[in-house]
Coordinates of N, CA and C in Angstrom, one line a residue:
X235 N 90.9 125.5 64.4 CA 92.1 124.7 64.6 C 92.0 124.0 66.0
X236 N 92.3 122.6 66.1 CA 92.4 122.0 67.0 C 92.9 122.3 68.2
X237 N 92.9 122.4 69.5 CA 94.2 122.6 70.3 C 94.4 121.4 70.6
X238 N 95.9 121.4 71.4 CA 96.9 120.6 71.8 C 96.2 118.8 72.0
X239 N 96.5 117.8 71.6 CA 96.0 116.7 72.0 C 96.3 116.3 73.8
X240 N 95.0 115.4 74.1 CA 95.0 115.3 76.0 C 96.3 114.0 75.8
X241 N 96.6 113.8 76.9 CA 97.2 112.8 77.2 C 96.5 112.0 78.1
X242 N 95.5 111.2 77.7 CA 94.6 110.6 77.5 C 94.9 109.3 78.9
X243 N 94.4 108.7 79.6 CA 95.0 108.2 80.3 C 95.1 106.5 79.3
X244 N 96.1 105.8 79.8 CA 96.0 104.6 78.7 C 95.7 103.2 79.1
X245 N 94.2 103.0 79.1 CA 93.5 102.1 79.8 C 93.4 101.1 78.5
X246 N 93.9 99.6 78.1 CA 93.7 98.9 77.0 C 92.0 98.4 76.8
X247 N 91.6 98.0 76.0 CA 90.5 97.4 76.3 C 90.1 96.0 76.5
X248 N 89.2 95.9 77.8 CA 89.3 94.8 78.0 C 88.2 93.5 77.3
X249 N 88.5 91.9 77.5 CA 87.9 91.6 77.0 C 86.4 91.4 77.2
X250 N 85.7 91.4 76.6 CA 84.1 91.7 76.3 C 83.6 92.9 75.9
X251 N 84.5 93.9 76.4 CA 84.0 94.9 76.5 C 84.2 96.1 75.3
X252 N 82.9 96.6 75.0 CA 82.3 97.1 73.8 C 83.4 98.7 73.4
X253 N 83.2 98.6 72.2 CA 84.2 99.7 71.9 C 83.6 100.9 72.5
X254 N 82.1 101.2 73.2 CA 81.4 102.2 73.5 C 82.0 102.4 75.2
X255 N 81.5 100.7 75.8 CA 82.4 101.1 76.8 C 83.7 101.1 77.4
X256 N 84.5 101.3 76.2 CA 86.2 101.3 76.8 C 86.2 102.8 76.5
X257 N 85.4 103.4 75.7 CA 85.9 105.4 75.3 C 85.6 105.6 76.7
X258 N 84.4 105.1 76.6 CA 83.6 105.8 78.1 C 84.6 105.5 79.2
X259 N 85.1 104.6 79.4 CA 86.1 104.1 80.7 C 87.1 105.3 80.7
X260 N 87.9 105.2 79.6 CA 89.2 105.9 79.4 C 89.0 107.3 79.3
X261 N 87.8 107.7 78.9 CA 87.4 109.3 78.8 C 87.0 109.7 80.6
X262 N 86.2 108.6 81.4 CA 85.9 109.0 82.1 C 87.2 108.6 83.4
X263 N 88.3 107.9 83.3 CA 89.5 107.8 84.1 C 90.4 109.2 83.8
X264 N 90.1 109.0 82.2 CA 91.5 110.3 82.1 C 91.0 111.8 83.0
X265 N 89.2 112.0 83.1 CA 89.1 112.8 83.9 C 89.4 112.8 85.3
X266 N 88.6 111.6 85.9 CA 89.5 111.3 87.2 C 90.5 111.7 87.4
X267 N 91.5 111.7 86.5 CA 93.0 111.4 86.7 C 93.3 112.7 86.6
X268 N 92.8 114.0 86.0 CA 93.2 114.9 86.1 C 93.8 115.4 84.5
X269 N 93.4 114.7 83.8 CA 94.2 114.6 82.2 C 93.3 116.0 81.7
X270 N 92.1 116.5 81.9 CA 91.6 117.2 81.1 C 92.0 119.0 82.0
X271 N 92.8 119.1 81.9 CA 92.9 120.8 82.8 C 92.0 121.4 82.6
X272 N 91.8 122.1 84.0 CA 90.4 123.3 84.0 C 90.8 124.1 82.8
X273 N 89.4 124.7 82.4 CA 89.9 125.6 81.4 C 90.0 125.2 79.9
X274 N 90.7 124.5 79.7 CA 91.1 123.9 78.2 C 90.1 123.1 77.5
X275 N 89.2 123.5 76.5 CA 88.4 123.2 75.9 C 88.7 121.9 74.7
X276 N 88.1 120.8 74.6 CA 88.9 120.2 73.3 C 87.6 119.8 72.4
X277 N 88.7 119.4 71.2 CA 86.9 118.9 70.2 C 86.3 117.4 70.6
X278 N 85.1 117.2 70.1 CA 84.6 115.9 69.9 C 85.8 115.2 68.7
X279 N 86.2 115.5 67.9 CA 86.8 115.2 66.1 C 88.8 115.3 67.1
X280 N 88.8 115.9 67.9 CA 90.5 115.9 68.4 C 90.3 114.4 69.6
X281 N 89.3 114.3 70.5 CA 89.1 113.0 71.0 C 89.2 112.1 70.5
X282 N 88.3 112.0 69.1 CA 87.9 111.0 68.7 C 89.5 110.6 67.9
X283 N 89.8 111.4 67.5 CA 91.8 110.9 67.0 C 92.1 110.6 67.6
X284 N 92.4 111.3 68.9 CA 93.5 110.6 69.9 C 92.9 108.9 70.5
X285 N 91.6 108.7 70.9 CA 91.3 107.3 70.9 C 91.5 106.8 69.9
X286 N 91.7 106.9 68.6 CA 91.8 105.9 67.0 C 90.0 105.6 67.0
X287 N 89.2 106.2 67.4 CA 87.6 106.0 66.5 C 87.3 107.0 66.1
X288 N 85.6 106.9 65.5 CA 84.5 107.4 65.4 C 84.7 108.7 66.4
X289 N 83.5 109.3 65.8 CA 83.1 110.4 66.6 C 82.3 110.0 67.9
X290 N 81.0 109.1 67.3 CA 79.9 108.1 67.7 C 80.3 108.1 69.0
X291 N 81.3 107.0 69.5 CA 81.2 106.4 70.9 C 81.8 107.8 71.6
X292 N 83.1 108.6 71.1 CA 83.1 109.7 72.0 C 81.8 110.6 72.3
X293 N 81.3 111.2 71.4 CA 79.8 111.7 71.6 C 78.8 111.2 72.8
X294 N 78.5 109.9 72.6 CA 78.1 109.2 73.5 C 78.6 109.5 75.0
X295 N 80.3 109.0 74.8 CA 80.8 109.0 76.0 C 80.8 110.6 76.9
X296 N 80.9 111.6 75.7 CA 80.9 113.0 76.8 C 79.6 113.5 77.1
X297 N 78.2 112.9 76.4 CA 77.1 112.9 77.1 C 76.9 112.6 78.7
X298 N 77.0 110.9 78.7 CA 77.4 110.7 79.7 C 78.1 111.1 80.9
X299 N 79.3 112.0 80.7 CA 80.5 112.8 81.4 C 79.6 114.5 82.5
X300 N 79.0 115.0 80.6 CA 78.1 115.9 81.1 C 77.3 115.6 81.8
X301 N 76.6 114.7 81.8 CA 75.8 114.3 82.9 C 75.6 114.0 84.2
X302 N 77.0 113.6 84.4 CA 77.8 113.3 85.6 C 78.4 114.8 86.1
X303 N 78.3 115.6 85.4 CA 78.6 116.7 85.6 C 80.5 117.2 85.8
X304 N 80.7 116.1 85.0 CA 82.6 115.9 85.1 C 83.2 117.0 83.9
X305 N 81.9 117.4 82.8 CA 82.5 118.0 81.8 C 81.3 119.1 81.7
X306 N 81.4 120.4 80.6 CA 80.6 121.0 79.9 C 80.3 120.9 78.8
X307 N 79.5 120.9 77.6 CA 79.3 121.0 76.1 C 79.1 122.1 75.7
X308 N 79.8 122.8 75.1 CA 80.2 124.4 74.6 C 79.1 124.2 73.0
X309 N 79.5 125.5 72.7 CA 78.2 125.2 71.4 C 78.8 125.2 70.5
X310 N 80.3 125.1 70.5 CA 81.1 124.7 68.7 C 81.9 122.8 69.0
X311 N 81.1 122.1 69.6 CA 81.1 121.2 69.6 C 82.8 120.7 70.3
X312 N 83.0 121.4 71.4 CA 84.0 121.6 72.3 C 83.5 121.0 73.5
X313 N 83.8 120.7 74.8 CA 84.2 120.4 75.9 C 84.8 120.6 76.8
X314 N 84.7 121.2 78.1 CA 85.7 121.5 79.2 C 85.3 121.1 80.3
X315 N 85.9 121.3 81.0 CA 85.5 121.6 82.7 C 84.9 122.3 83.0
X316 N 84.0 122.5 83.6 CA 82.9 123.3 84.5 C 84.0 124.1 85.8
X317 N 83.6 125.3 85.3 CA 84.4 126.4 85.8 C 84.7 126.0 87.4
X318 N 85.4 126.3 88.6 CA 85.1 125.5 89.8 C 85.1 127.2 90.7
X319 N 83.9 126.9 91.5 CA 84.2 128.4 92.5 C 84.7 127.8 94.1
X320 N 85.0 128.7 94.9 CA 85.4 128.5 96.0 C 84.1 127.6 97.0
X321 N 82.7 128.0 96.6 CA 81.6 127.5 97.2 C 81.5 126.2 97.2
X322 N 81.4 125.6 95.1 CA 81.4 124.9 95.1 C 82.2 123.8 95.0
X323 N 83.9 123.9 95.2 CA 84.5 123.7 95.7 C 84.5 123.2 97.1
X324 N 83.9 123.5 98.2 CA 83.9 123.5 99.6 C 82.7 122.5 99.5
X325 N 81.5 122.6 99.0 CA 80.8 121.3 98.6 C 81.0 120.1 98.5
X326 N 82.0 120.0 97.0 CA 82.8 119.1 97.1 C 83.3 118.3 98.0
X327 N 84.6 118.7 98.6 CA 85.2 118.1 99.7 C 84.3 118.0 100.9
X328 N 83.3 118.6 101.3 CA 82.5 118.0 102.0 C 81.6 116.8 101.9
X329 N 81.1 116.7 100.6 CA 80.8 115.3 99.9 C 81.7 114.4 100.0
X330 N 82.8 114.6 99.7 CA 84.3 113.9 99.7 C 84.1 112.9 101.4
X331 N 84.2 114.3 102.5 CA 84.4 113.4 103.5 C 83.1 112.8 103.8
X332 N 82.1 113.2 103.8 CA 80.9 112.6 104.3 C 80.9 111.0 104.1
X333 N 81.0 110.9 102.7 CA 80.9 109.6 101.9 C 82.7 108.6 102.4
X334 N 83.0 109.3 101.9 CA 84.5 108.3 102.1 C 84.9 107.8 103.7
X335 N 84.7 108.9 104.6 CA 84.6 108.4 105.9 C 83.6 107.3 106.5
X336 N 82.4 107.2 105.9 CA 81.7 106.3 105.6 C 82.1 104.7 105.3
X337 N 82.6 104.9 104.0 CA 83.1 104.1 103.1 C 84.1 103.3 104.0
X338 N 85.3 104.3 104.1 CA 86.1 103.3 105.0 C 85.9 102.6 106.0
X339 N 84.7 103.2 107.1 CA 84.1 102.8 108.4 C 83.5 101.2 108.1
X340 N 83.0 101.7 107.0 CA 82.1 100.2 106.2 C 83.2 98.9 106.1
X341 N 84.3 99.3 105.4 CA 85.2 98.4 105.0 C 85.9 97.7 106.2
X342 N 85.6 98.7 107.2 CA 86.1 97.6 108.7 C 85.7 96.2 108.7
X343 N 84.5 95.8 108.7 CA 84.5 94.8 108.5 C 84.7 93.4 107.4
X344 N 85.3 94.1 106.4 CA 86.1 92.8 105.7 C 87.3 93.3 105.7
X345 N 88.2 93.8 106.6 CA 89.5 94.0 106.8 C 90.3 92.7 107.4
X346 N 90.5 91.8 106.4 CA 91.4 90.8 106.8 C 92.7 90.7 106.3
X347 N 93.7 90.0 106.3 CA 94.9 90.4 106.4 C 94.9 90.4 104.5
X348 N 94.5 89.8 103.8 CA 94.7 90.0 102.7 C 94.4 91.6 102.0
X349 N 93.2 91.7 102.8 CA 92.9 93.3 102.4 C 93.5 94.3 102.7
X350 N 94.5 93.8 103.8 CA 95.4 95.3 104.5 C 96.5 94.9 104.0
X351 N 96.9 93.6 103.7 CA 98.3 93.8 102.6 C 98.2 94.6 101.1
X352 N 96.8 94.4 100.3 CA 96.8 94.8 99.0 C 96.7 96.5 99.4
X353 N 96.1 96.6 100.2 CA 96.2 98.7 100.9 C 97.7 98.8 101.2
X354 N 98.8 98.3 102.1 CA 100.3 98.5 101.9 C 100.8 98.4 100.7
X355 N 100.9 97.6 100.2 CA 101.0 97.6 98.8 C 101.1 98.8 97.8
X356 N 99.8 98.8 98.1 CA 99.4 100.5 97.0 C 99.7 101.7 98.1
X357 N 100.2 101.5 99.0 CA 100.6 102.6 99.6 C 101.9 103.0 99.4
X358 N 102.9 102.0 99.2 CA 104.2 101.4 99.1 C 104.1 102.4 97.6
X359 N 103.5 101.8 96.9 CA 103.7 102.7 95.1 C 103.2 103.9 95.1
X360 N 102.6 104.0 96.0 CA 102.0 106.0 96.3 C 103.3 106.6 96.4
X361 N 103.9 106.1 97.9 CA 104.9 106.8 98.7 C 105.8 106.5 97.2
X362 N 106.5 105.5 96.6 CA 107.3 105.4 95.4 C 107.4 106.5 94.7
X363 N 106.1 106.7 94.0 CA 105.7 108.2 93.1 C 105.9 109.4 93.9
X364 N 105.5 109.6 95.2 CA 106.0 110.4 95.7 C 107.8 111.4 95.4
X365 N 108.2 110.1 95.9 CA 109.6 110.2 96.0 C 110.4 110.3 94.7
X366 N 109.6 109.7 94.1 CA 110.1 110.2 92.4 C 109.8 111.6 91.9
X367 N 108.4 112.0 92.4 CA 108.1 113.1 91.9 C 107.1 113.0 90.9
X368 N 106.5 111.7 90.8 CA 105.8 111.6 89.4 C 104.4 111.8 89.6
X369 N 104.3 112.6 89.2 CA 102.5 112.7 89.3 C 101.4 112.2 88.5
X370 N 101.5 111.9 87.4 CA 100.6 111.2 87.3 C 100.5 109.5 87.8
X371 N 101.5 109.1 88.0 CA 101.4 107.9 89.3 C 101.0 108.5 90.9
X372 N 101.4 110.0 91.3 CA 100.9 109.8 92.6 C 99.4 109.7 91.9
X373 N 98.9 110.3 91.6 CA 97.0 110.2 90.8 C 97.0 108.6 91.0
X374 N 97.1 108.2 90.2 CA 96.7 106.9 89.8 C 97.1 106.0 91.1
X375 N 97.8 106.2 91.9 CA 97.9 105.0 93.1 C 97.3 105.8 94.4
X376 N 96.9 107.2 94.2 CA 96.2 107.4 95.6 C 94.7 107.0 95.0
X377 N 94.3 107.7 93.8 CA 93.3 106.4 93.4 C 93.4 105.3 93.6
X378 N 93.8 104.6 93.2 CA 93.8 102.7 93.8 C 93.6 102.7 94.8
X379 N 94.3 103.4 95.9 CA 94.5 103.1 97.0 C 92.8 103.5 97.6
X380 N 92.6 104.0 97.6 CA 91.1 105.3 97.8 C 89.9 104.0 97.1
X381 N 90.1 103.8 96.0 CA 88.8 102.8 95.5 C 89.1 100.9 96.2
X382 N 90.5 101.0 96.1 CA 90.5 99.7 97.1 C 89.9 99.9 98.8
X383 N 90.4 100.9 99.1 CA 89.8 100.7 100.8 C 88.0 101.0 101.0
X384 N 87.6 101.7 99.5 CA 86.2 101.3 99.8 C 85.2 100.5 98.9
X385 N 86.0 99.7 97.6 CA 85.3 99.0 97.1 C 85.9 97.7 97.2
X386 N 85.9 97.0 98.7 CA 86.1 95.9 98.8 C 84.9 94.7 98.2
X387 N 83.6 95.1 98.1 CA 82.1 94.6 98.1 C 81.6 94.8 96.7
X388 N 81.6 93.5 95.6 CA 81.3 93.7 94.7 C 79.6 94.3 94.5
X389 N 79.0 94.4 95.9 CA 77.6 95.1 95.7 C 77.6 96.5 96.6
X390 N 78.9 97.1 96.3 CA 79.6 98.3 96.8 C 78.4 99.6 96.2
X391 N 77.9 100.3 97.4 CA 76.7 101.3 96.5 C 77.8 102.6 96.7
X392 N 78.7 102.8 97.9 CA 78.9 104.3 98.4 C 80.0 104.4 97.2
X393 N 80.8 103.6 96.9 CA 82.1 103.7 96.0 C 81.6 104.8 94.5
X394 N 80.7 103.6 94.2 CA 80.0 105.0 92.7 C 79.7 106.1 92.6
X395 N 79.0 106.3 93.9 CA 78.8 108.1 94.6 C 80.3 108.8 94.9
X396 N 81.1 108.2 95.6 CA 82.5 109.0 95.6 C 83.0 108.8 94.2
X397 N 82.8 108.2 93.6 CA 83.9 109.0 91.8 C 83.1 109.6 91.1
X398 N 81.7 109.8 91.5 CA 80.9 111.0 91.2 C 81.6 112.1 91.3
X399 N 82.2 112.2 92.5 CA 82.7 113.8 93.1 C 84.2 113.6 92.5
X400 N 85.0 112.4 92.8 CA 86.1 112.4 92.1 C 85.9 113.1 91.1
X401 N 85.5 112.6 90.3 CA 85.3 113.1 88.6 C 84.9 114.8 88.7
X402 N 84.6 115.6 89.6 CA 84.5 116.8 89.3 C 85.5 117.5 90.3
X403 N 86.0 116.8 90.8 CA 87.2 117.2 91.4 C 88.5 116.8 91.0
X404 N 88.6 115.7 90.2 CA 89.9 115.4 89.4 C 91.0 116.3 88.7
X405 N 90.1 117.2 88.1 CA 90.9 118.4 87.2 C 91.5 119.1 87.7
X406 N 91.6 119.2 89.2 CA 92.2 120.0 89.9 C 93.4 119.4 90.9
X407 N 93.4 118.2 90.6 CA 94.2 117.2 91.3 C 95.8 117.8 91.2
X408 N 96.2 118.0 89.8 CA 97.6 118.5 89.5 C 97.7 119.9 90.0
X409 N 97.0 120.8 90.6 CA 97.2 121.9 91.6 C 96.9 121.8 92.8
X410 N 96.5 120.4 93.6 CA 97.1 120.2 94.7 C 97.9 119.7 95.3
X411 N 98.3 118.9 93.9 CA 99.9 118.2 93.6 C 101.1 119.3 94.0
X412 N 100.9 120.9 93.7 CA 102.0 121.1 93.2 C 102.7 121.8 94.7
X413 N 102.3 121.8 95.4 CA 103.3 122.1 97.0 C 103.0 120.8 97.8
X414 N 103.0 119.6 97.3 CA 102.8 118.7 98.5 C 103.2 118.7 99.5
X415 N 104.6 118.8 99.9 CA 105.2 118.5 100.8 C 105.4 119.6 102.1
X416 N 104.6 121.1 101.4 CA 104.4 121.8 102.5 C 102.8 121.9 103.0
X417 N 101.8 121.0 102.1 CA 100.3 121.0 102.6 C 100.0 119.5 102.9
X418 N 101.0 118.5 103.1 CA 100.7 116.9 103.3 C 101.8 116.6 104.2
X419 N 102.1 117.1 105.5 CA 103.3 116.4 106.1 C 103.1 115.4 106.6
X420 N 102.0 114.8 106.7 CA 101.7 113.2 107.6 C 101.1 112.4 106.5
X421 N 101.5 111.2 106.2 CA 101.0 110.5 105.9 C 99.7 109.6 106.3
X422 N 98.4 110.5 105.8 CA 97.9 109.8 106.4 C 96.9 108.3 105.8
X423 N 98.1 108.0 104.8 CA 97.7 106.6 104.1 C 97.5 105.6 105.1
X424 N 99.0 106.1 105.6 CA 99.6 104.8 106.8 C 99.0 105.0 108.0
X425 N 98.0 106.4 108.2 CA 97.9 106.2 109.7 C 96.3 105.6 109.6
X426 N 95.7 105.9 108.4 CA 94.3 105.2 108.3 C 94.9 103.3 108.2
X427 N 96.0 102.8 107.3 CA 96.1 101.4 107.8 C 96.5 101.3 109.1
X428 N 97.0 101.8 109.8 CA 97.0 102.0 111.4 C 95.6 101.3 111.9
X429 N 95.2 102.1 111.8 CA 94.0 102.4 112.2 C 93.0 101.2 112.1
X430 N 92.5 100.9 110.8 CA 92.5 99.3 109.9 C 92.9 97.7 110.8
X431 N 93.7 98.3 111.2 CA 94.9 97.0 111.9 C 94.2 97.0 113.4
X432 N 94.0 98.0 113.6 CA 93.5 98.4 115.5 C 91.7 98.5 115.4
X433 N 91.5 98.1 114.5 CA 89.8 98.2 114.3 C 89.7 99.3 115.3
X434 N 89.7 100.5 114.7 CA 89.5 101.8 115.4 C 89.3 102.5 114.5
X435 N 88.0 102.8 114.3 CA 86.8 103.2 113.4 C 86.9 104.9 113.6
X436 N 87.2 105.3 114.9 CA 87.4 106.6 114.6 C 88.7 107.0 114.3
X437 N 89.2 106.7 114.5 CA 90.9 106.9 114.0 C 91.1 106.6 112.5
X438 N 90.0 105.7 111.9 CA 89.8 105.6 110.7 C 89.1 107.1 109.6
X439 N 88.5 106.9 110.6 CA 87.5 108.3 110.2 C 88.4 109.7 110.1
X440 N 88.9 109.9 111.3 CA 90.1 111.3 111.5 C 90.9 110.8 110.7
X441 N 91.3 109.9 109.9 CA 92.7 109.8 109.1 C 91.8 110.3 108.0
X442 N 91.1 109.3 107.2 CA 90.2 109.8 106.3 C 90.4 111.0 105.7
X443 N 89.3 112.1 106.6 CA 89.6 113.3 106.5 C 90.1 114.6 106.6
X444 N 91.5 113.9 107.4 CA 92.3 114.9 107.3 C 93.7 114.4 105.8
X445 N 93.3 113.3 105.4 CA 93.5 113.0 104.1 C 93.4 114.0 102.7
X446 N 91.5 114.0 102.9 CA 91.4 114.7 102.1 C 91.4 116.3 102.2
X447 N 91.2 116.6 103.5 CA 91.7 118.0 104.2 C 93.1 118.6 103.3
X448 N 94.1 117.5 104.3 CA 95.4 118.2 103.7 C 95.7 117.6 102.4
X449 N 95.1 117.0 101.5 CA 95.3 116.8 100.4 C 95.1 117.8 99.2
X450 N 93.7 118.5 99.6 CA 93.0 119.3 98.3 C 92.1 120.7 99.2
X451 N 92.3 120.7 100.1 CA 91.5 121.7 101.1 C 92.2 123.3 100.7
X452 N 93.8 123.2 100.8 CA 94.6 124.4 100.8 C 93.8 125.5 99.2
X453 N 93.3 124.2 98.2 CA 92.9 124.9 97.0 C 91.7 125.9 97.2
X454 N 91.0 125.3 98.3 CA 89.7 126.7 98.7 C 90.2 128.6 98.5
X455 N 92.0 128.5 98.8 CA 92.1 129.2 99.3 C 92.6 130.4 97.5
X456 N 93.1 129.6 96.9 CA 92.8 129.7 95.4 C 92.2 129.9 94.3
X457 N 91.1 128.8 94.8 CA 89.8 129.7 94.4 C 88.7 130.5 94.6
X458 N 89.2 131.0 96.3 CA 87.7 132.6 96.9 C 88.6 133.6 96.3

C-alpha cells in the first residue's frame, strides 16, 4: 500500500523545458524545500501519480537525487532520506558556512542598488511569512533570498555546490522551523543587507553565519 502522497512543491513547467527536466526540477525543489520528511519512505509508482507521468522521468529524476546524495533507494523500489547523525549533521553546516560566506563575500562586488533592492524585497516576504507563520513560504523566500545574494553571476560556480548541501539538509528545515523565535532573535537577513550597503565584507561574513548558526545549528543538539 502506498503511503500518504508528498506535497510536492508546485513548480509549472517552463517553456522549452523537457518533461525529464521539469520532474527533476520539482523533485529536486520539493526536497530543498523540505517536502520529503526524514524518515518517510515513498514509491517511484506514488511519485509518478502525484506529478501526472510515467514512471521513466521519475526514475531518472531520483537517480539523479541519489546521487546528489539528497535521497536513498531502498530495495522495494521506495525512497527516503538518508538517515542524518549529529556528525554528519555538523559537516553539513560547516560546508554551509565555508561556501556561503564565501559566496556572499563574492557578491560584494556586483552589489548595486538594483541588487540590494531585489534582497529587501525578498526579505520583506521572508519577514511576511514569518509573521504569518507560514512555513512553507518562510522555506521558499529564505531560499530566494539565500540563492539571490549568491547567484548574482550567470557563470556562478559556488551557488551549485551550496544546494548540494541544501538538498541534504532541506528535510530538516521544518524542525528548525519549529521554535523560531526562541533560536532566531536577530534578524540577520537585514544585518547581512547592512552590511551589503557599507561594503563590509566582514560584517557580511559574521551575519552569514550566524544566519545559518541560529537558523539550523540548535538541531545538532537533537540529533547527538
Amino acid at each position: 500500500m502506498d503511503s500518504p502522497a508528498l506535497d510536492l512543491a508546485q513548480d509549472p513547467r517552463l517553456d522549452g523545458e523537457t518533461l525529464q527536466q521539469w520532474v527533476f526540477r520539482r523533485l529536486r525543489r520539493s526536497v530543498m524545500a523540505g517536502r520529503f520528511p526524514p524518515g518517510k519512505a515513498v514509491t517511484i509508482r506514488g511519485l509518478a501519480d502525484a506529478l501526472g507521468v510515467s514512471s521513466m522521468p521519475v526514475r531518472e529524476a531520483l537517480r539523479r537525487l541519489v546521487a546528489e546524495r539528497a535521497l536513498v533507494l531502498l530495495d522495494n523500489r521506495r525512497v527516503r532520506v538518508p538517515e542524518m547523525t549529529a556528525r554528519r549533521f555538523e559537516e553539513l553546516m560547516a560546508a554551509r558556512t565555508l561556501l556561503e560566506c564565501e559566496a556572499a563575500a563574492r557578491a560584494l562586488a556586483g552589489a548595486n542598488d538594483a541588487f540590494i533592492a531585489r534582497l529587501d524585497a525578498l526579505n520583506a516576504e521572508s519577514d511576511a511569512a514569518v509573521e504569518a507563520g507560514d512555513t512553507e513560504a518562510m522555506i521558499e523566500t529564505n531560499l530566494a533570498f539565500h540563492a539571490a545574494l549568491y547567484g548574482g553571476r550567470a557563470d556562478n560556480v559556488l551557488l551549485p555546490l551550496i544546494e548540494s548541501v541544501w538538498l541534504q539538509i532541506g528535510p530538516f528545515m521544518r524542525m528548525a522551523l519549529a521554535d523560531l523565535e526562541t533560536h532566531y532573535p536577530v534578524d540577520r537577513h537585514a544585518q547581512a543587507l547592512t552590511a551589503l550597503r557599507a561594503r563590509d565584507e566582514p560584517a557580511l561574513r559574521r551575519a552569514i553565519e550566524a544566519d545559518i548558526r541560529d537558523g539550523i545549528g540548535h538541531l545538532l543538539a537533537q540529533l547527538g
